[in-house]
Short mmCIF file of C-alpha atoms and ligand atoms in Angstrom, two decimals:
data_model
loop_
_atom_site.label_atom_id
_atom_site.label_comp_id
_atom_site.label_asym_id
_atom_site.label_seq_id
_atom_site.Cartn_x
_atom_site.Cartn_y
_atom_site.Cartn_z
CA UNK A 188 151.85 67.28 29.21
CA UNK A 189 148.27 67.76 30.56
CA UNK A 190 149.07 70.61 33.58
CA UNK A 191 146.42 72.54 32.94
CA UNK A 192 143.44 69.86 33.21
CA UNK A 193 145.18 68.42 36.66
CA UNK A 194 144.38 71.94 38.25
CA UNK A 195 141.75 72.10 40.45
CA UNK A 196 138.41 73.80 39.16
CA UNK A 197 135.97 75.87 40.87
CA UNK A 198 132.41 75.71 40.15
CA UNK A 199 130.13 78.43 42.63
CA UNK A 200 130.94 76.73 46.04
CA UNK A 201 132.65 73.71 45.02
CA UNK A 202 136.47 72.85 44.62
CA UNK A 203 136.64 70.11 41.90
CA UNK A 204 140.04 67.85 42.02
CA UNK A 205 140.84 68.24 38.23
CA UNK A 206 138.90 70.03 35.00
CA UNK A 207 137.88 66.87 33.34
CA UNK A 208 134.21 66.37 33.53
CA UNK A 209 132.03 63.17 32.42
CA UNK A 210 129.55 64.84 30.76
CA UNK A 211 125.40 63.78 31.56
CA UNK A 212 124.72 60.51 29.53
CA UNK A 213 121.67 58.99 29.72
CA UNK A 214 122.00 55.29 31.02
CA UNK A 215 118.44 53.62 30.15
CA UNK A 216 119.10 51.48 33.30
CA UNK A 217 116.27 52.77 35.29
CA UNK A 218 113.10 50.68 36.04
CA UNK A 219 110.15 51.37 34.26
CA UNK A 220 108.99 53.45 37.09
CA UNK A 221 112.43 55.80 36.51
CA UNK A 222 113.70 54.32 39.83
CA UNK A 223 117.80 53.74 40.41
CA UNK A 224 118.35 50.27 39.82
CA UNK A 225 121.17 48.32 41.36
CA UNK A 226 122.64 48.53 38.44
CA UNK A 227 122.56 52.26 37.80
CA UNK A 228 124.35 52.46 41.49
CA UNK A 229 127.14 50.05 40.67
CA UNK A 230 127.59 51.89 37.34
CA UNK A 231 128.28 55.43 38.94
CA UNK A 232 130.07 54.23 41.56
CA UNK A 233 132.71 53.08 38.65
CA UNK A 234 132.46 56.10 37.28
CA UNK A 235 133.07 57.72 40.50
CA UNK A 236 136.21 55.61 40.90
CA UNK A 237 137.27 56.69 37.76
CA UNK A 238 138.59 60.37 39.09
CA UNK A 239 136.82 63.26 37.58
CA UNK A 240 136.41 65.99 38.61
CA UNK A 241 132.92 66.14 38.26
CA UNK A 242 130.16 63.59 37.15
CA UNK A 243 126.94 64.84 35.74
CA UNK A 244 124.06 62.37 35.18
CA UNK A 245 122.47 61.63 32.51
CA UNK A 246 119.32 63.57 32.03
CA UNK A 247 116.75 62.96 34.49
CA UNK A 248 113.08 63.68 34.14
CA UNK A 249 111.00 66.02 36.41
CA UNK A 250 107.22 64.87 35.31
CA UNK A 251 106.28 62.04 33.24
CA UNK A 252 105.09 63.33 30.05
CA UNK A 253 108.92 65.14 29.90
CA UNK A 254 110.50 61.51 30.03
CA UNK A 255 112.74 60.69 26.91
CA UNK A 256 112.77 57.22 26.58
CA UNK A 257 111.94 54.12 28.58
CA UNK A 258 114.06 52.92 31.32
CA UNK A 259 115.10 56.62 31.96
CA UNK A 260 115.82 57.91 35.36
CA UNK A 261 112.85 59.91 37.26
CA UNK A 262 113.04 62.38 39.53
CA UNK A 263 109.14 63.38 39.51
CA UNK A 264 108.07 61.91 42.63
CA UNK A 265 109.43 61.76 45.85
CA UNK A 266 109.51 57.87 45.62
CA UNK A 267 112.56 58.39 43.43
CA UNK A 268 114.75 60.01 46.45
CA UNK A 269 116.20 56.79 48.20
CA UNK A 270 116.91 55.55 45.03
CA UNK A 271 118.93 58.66 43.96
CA UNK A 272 120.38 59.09 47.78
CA UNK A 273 122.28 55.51 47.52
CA UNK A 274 123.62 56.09 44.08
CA UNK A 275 124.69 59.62 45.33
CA UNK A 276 126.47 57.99 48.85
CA UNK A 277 128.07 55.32 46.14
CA UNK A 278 129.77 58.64 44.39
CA UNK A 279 130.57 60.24 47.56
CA UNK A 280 131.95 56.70 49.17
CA UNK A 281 134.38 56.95 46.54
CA UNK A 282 135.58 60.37 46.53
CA UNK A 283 133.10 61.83 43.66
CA UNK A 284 131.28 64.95 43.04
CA UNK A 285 127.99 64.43 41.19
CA UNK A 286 125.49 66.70 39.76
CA UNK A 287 121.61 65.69 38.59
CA UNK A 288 121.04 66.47 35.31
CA UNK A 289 117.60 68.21 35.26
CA UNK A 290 115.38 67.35 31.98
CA UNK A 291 112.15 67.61 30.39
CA UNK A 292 112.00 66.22 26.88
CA UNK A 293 109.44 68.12 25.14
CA UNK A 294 108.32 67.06 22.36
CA UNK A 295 111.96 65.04 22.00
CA UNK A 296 109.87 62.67 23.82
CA UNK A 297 109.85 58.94 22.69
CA UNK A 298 108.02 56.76 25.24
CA UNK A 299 105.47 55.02 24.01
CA UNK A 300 101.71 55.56 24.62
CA UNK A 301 102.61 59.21 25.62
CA UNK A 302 101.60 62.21 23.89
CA UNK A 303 104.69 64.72 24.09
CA UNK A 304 103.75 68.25 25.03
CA UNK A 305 105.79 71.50 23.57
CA UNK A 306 105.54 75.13 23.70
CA UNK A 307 103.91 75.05 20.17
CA UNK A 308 102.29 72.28 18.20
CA UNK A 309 105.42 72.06 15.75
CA UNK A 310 106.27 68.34 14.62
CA UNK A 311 109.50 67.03 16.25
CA UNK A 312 112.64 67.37 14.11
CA UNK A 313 114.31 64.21 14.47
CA UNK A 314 111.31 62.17 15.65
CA UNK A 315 108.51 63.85 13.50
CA UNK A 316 106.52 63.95 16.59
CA UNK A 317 103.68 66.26 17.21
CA UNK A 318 103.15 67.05 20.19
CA UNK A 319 100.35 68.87 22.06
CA UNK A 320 100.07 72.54 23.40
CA UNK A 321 100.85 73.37 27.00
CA UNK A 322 98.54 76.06 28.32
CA UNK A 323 99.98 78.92 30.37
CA UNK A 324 98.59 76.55 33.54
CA UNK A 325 100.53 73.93 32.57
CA UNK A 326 103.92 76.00 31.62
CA UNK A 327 103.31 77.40 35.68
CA UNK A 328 103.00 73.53 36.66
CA UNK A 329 106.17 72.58 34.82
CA UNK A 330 108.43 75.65 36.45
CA UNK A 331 107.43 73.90 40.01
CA UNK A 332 108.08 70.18 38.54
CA UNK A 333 111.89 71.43 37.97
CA UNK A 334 111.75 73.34 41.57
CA UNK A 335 110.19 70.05 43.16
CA UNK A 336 113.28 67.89 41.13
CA UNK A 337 116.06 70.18 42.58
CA UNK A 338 114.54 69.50 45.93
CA UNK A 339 114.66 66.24 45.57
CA UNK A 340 117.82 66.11 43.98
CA UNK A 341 118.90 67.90 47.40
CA UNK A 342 117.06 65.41 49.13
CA UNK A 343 119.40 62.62 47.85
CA UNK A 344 122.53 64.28 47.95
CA UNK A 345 123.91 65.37 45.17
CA UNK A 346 125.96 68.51 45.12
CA UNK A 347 124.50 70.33 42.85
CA UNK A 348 122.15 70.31 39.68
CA UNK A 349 122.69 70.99 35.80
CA UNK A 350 119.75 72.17 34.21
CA UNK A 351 119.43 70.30 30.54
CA UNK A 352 118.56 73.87 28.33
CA UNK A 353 120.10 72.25 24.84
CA UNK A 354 119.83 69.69 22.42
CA UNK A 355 116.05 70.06 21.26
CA UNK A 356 114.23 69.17 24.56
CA UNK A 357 111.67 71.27 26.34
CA UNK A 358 113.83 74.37 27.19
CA UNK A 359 115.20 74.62 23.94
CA UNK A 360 112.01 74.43 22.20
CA UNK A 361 110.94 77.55 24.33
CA UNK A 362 114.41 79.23 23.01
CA UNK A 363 113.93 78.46 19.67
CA UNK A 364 111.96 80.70 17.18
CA UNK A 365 111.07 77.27 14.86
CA UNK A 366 109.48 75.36 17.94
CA UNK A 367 107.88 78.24 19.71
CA UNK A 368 105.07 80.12 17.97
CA UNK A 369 103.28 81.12 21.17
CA UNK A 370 101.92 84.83 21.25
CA UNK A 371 101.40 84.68 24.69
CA UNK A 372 103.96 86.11 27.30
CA UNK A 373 105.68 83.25 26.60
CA UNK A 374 106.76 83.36 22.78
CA UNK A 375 107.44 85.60 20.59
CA UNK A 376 109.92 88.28 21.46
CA UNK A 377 113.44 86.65 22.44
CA UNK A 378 112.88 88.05 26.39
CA UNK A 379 109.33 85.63 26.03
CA UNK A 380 110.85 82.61 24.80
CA UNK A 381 113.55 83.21 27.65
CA UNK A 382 110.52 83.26 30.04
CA UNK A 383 110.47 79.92 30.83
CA UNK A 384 114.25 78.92 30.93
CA UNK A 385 114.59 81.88 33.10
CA UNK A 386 111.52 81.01 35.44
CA UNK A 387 112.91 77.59 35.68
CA UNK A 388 116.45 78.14 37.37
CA UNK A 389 114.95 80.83 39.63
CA UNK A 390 112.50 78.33 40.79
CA UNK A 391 115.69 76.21 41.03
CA UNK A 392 117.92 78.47 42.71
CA UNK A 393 115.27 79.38 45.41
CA UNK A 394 114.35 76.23 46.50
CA UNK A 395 118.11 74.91 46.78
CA UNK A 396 120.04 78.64 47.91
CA UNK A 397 122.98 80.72 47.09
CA UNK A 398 125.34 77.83 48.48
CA UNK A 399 124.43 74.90 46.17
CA UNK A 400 125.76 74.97 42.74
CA UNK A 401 123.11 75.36 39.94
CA UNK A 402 124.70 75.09 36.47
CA UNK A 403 123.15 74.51 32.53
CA UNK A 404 123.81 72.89 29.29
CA UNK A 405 122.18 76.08 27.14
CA UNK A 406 122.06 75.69 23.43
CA UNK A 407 123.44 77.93 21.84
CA UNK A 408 122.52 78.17 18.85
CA UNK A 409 119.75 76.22 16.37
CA UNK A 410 120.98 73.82 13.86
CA UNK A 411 118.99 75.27 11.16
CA UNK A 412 120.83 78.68 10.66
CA UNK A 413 117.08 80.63 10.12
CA UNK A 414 116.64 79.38 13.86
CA UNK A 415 118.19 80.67 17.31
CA UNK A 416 121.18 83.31 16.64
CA UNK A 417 124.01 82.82 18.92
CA UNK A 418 124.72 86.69 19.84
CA UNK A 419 120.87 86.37 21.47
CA UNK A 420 122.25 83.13 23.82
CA UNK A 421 125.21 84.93 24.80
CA UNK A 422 123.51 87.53 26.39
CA UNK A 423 121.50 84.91 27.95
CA UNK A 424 124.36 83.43 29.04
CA UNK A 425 125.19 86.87 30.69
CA UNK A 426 121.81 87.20 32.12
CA UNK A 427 122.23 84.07 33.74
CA UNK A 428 125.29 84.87 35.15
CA UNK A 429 123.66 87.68 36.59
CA UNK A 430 121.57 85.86 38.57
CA UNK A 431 123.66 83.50 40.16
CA UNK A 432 124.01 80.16 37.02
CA UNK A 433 127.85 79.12 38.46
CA UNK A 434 128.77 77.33 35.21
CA UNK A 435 127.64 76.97 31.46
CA UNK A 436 128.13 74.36 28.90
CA UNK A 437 127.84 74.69 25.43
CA UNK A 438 125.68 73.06 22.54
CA UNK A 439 123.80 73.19 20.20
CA UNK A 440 120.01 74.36 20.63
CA UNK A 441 117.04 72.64 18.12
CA UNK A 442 118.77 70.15 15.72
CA UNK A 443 117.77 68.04 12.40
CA UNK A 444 119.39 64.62 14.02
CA UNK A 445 120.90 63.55 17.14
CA UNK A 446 124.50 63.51 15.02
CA UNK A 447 124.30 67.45 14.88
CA UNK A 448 125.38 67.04 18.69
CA UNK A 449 126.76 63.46 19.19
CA UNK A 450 128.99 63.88 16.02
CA UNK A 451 130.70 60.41 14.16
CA UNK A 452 134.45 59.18 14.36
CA UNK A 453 135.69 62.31 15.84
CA UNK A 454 139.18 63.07 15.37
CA UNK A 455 139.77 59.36 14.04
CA UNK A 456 142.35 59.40 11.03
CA UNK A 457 142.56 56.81 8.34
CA UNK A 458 145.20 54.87 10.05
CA UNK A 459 143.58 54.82 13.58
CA UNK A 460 139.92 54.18 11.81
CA UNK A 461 141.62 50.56 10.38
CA UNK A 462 143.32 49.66 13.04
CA UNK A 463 140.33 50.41 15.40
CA UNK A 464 138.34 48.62 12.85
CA UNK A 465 136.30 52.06 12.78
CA UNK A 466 135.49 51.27 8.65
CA UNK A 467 132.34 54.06 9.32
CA UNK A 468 135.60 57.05 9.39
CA UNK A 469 137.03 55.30 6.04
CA UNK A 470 136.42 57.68 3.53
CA UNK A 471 134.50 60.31 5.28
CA UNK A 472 135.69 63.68 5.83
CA UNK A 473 137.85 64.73 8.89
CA UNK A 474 135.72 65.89 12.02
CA UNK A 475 137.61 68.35 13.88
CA UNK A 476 137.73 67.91 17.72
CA UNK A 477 136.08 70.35 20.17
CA UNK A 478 133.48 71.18 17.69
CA UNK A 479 131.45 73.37 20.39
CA UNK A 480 135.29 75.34 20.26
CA UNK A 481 133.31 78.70 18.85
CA UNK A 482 130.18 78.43 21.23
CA UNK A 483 133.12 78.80 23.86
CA UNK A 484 134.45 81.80 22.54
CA UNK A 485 131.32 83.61 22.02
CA UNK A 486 130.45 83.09 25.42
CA UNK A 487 133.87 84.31 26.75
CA UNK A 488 133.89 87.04 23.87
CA UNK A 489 130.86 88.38 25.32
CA UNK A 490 131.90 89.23 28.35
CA UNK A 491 130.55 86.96 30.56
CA UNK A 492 132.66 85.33 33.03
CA UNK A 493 131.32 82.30 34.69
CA UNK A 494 132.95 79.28 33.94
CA UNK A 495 132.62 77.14 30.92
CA UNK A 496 132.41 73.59 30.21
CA UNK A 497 133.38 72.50 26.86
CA UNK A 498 131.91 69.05 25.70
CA UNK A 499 131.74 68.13 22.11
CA UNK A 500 134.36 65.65 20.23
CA UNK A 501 137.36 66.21 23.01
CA UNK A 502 139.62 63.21 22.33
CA UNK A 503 142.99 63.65 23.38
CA UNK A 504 145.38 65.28 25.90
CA UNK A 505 146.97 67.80 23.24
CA UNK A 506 143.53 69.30 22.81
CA UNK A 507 142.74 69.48 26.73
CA UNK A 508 145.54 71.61 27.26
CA UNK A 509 144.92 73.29 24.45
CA UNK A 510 141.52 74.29 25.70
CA UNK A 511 142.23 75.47 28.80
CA UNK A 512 145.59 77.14 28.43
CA UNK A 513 144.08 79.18 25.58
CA UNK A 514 141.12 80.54 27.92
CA UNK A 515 138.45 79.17 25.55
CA UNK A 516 137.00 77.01 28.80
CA UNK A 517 137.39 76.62 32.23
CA UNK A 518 136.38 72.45 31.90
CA UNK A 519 136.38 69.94 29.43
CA UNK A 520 134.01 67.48 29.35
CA UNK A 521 133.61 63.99 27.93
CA UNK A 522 130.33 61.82 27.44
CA UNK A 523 131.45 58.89 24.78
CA UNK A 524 135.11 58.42 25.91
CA UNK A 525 133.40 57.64 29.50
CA UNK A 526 131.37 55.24 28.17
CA UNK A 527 134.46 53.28 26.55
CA UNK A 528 137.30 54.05 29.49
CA UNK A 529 134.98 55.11 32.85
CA UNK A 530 138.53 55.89 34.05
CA UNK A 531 139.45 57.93 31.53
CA UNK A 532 140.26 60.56 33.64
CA UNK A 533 142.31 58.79 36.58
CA UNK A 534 144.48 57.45 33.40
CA UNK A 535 144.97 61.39 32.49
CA UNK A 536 145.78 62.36 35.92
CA UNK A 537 148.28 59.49 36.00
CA UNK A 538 149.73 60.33 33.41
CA UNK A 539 147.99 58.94 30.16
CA UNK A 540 148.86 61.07 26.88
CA UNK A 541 147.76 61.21 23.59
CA UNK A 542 144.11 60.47 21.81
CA UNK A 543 141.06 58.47 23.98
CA UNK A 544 140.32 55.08 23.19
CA UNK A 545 136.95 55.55 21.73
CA UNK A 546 136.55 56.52 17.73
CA UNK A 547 132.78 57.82 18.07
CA UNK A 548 131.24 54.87 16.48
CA UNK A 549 128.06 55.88 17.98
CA UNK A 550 127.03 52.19 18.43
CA UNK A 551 126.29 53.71 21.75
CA UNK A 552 123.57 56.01 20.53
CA UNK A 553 121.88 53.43 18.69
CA UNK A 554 120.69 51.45 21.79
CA UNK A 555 119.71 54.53 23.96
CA UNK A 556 116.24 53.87 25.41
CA UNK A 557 116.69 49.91 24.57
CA UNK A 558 119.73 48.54 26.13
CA UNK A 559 121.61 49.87 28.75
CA UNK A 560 124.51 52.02 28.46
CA UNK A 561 127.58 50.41 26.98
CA UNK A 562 130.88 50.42 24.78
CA UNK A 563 129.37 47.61 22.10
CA UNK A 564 132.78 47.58 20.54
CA UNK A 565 134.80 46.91 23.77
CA UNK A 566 134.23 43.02 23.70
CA UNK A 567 133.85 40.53 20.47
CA UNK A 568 130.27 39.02 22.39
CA UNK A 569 128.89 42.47 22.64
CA UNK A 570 129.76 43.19 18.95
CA UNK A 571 128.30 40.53 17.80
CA UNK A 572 124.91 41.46 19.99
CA UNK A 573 124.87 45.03 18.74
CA UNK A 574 124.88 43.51 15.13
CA UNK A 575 121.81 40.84 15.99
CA UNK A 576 120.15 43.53 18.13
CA UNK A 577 120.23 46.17 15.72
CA UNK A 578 120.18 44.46 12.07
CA UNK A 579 118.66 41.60 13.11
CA UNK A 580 114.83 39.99 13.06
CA UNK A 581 112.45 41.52 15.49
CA UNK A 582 114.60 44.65 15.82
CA UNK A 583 113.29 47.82 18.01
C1 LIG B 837 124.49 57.45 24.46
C2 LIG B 837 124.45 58.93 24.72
C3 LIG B 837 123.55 59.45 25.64
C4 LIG B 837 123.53 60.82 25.91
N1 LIG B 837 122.69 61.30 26.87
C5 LIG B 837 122.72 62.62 27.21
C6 LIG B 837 121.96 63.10 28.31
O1 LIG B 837 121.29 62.35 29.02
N2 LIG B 837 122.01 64.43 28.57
C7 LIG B 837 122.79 65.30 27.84
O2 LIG B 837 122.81 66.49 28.15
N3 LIG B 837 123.54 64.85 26.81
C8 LIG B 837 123.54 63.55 26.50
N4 LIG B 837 124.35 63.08 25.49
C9 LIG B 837 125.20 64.04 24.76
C10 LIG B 837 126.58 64.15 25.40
O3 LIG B 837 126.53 64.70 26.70
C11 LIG B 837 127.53 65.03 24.55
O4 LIG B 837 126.97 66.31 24.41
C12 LIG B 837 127.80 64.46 23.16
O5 LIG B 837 127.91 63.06 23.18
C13 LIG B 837 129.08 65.05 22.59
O6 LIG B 837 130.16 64.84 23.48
P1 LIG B 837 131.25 63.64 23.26
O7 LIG B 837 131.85 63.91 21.89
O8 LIG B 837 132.22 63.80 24.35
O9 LIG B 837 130.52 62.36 23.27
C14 LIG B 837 124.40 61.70 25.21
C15 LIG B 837 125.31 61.16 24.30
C16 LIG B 837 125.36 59.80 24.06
C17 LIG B 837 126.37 59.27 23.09
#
């Protein structure tokens, strides 16, 4: 029984068909000059056919040195727009709603040749990466690269944009008290290293209006428990609201490793690890589904009252329901399963019941930035390519 996802969801302006969202995933199918490939195109359109309620991109960079990885999807130049306009009319053509994920990588940044610039000159977490300093100059030049991306993104269609303020990328950094040791008027004081996040969606939200939805992935919280409090991204979160934000999704803010977010074998019991042949879950501990459950609930706790979007380790029907028809979120939304069943959520909506097909392998991860976006388990070819690709001679 999955009523409550099959409700239509509002988001600011919008009326979305169902509360199932495929959450942004980045698709390394891009050329080198971040333009939409053929390929890209064909892939959303599937998506698209694939009935939720709401597709978000993967993250899409608004100047260069913010790209992630190679083969990444630009939005920096208006060269990008036709591009982005005939993968948006391929959504549209098939009854989707898409948003553009809005991203600047920080010093998260992996391309390389390129020196990554952060708020601070604080060595990258995961990566080890140091980056350089921006200067207040450049800080003012980013704010319009995210106002000149949302105009684009308008430019091509889509119906509305998600700003990427999580996971250890540029906004983040600004959030966090570890990456930003500025003593300028942006650092420092938790209303400083809010500056820029906040600068950002107002240059956002002028340049597209009151009509268009502008939404965020906001990190909650840092990994490292001496980091970003959650109490001071709640009222954030509020402040936001404030303003006009129509939706906020929860995560995690600066982490150690890209498994603090994008968490192994979720929900996968010993019986469903073997016969998935998912040996990785053998023997580990159980990972609890909806792991972003409590970022909800602060966010809901506090008062605010914009909807949420839950994404984090949601795996089957049971839990969907459970989500919603407690109140803990407004949407639930799915990156991995999408990648395994791109009709994930037509199956739901059809009636589908029980867990998702994928186990959380993270094979997926492993080839961001290299190969395009896949399910490596799905076929016994592909299997066998992840293994060469990744263990292989000449690997990387
Ligand atoms: C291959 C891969 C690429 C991802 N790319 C993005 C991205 O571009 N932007 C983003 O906000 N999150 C990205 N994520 C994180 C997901 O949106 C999501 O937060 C995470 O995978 C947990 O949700 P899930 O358990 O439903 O997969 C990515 C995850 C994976 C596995």
């Amino acid at each position: 029984m999955v009523a409550t996802v099959l409700q239509e969801g509002r988001i600011g302006t919008l009326v979305l068909k169902n509360r199932i969202v495929r959450a942004a995933t980045s698709e390394t199918m891009a050329s080198a000059e971040g333009l939409v490939s053929d390929r890209l195109v064909a892939f959303y359109e599937d998506l698209a056919r694939g009935g939720a309620g709401l597709i978000i991109t993967g993250h899409i960079y608004v100047d260069r040195r913010g790209q992630y990885t190679p083969f990444q999807t630009g939005i920096h130049d208006d060269a990008c727009i036709a591009g982005l306009r005939r993968l948006v009319d391929a959504v549209h053509a098939q009854g989707g709603t898409i948003f553009a994920e809005l991203a600047h990588a920080g010093s998260q940044g992996t391309v390389p040749g390129v020196t990554p610039v952060a708020p601070s000159v604080v060595a990258n977490a995961i990566f080890g990466t140091e980056p350089d300093e921006l200067t207040a100059d450049d800080i003012e030049q980013l704010v319009m690269a995210f106002r000149q991306g949302a105009r684009r993104a308008i430019a091509a269609g889509f119906d509305g944009i998600h700003l990427h303020g999580g996971n250890g990328y540029l906004i983040s950094q600004f959030r966090s008290p570890l990456t930003n040791l500025r003593n300028d008027a942006w650092g420092g004081s938790a209303e400083n290293r809010n500056r820029f996040f906040i600068r950002v969606y107002e240059a956002v939200r002028d340049e597209v209006g009151d009509d268009v939805p502008v939404t965020a992935r906001i990190g909650m919280a840092d990994v490292d428990p001496a980091g970003l409090p959650v109490e001071e991204s709640v009222a954030l979160v509020r402040e936001l609201e404030r303003r006009g934000l129509d939706a906020v999704e929860v995560t995690y803010n600066v982490m150690n490793t890209y498994r603090d977010n994008i968490r192994p074998y979720v929900g996968v019991r010993f019986g469903r690890a073997l016969r998935h042949l998912a040996f990785g879950a053998v023997g580990r501990p159980y990972v609890e589904e909806a792991y972003y459950r409590p970022f909800a609930q602060a966010v809901k706790a506090g008062g605010a009252s914009l909807p949420v979007i839950l994404v984090g380790g949601v795996r089957s029907t049971a839990m969907m329901d459970e989500l919603i028809g407690s109140g803990d979120t407004d949407f639930v939304a799915m990156a991995r399963p999408f990648i395994r069943e791109p009709d994930i959520a037509r199956q739901i909506v059809e009636g589908r019941v029980g867990p998702v097909d994928c186990v959380s392998c993270n094979l997926c991860l492993m080839h961001e930035g290299r190969q395009s976006l896949r399910c490596w388990r799905r076929t016994w070819p592909d299997l066998l390519r992840h293994v060469r690709l990744h263990y292989g001679p000449g690997r990387g």
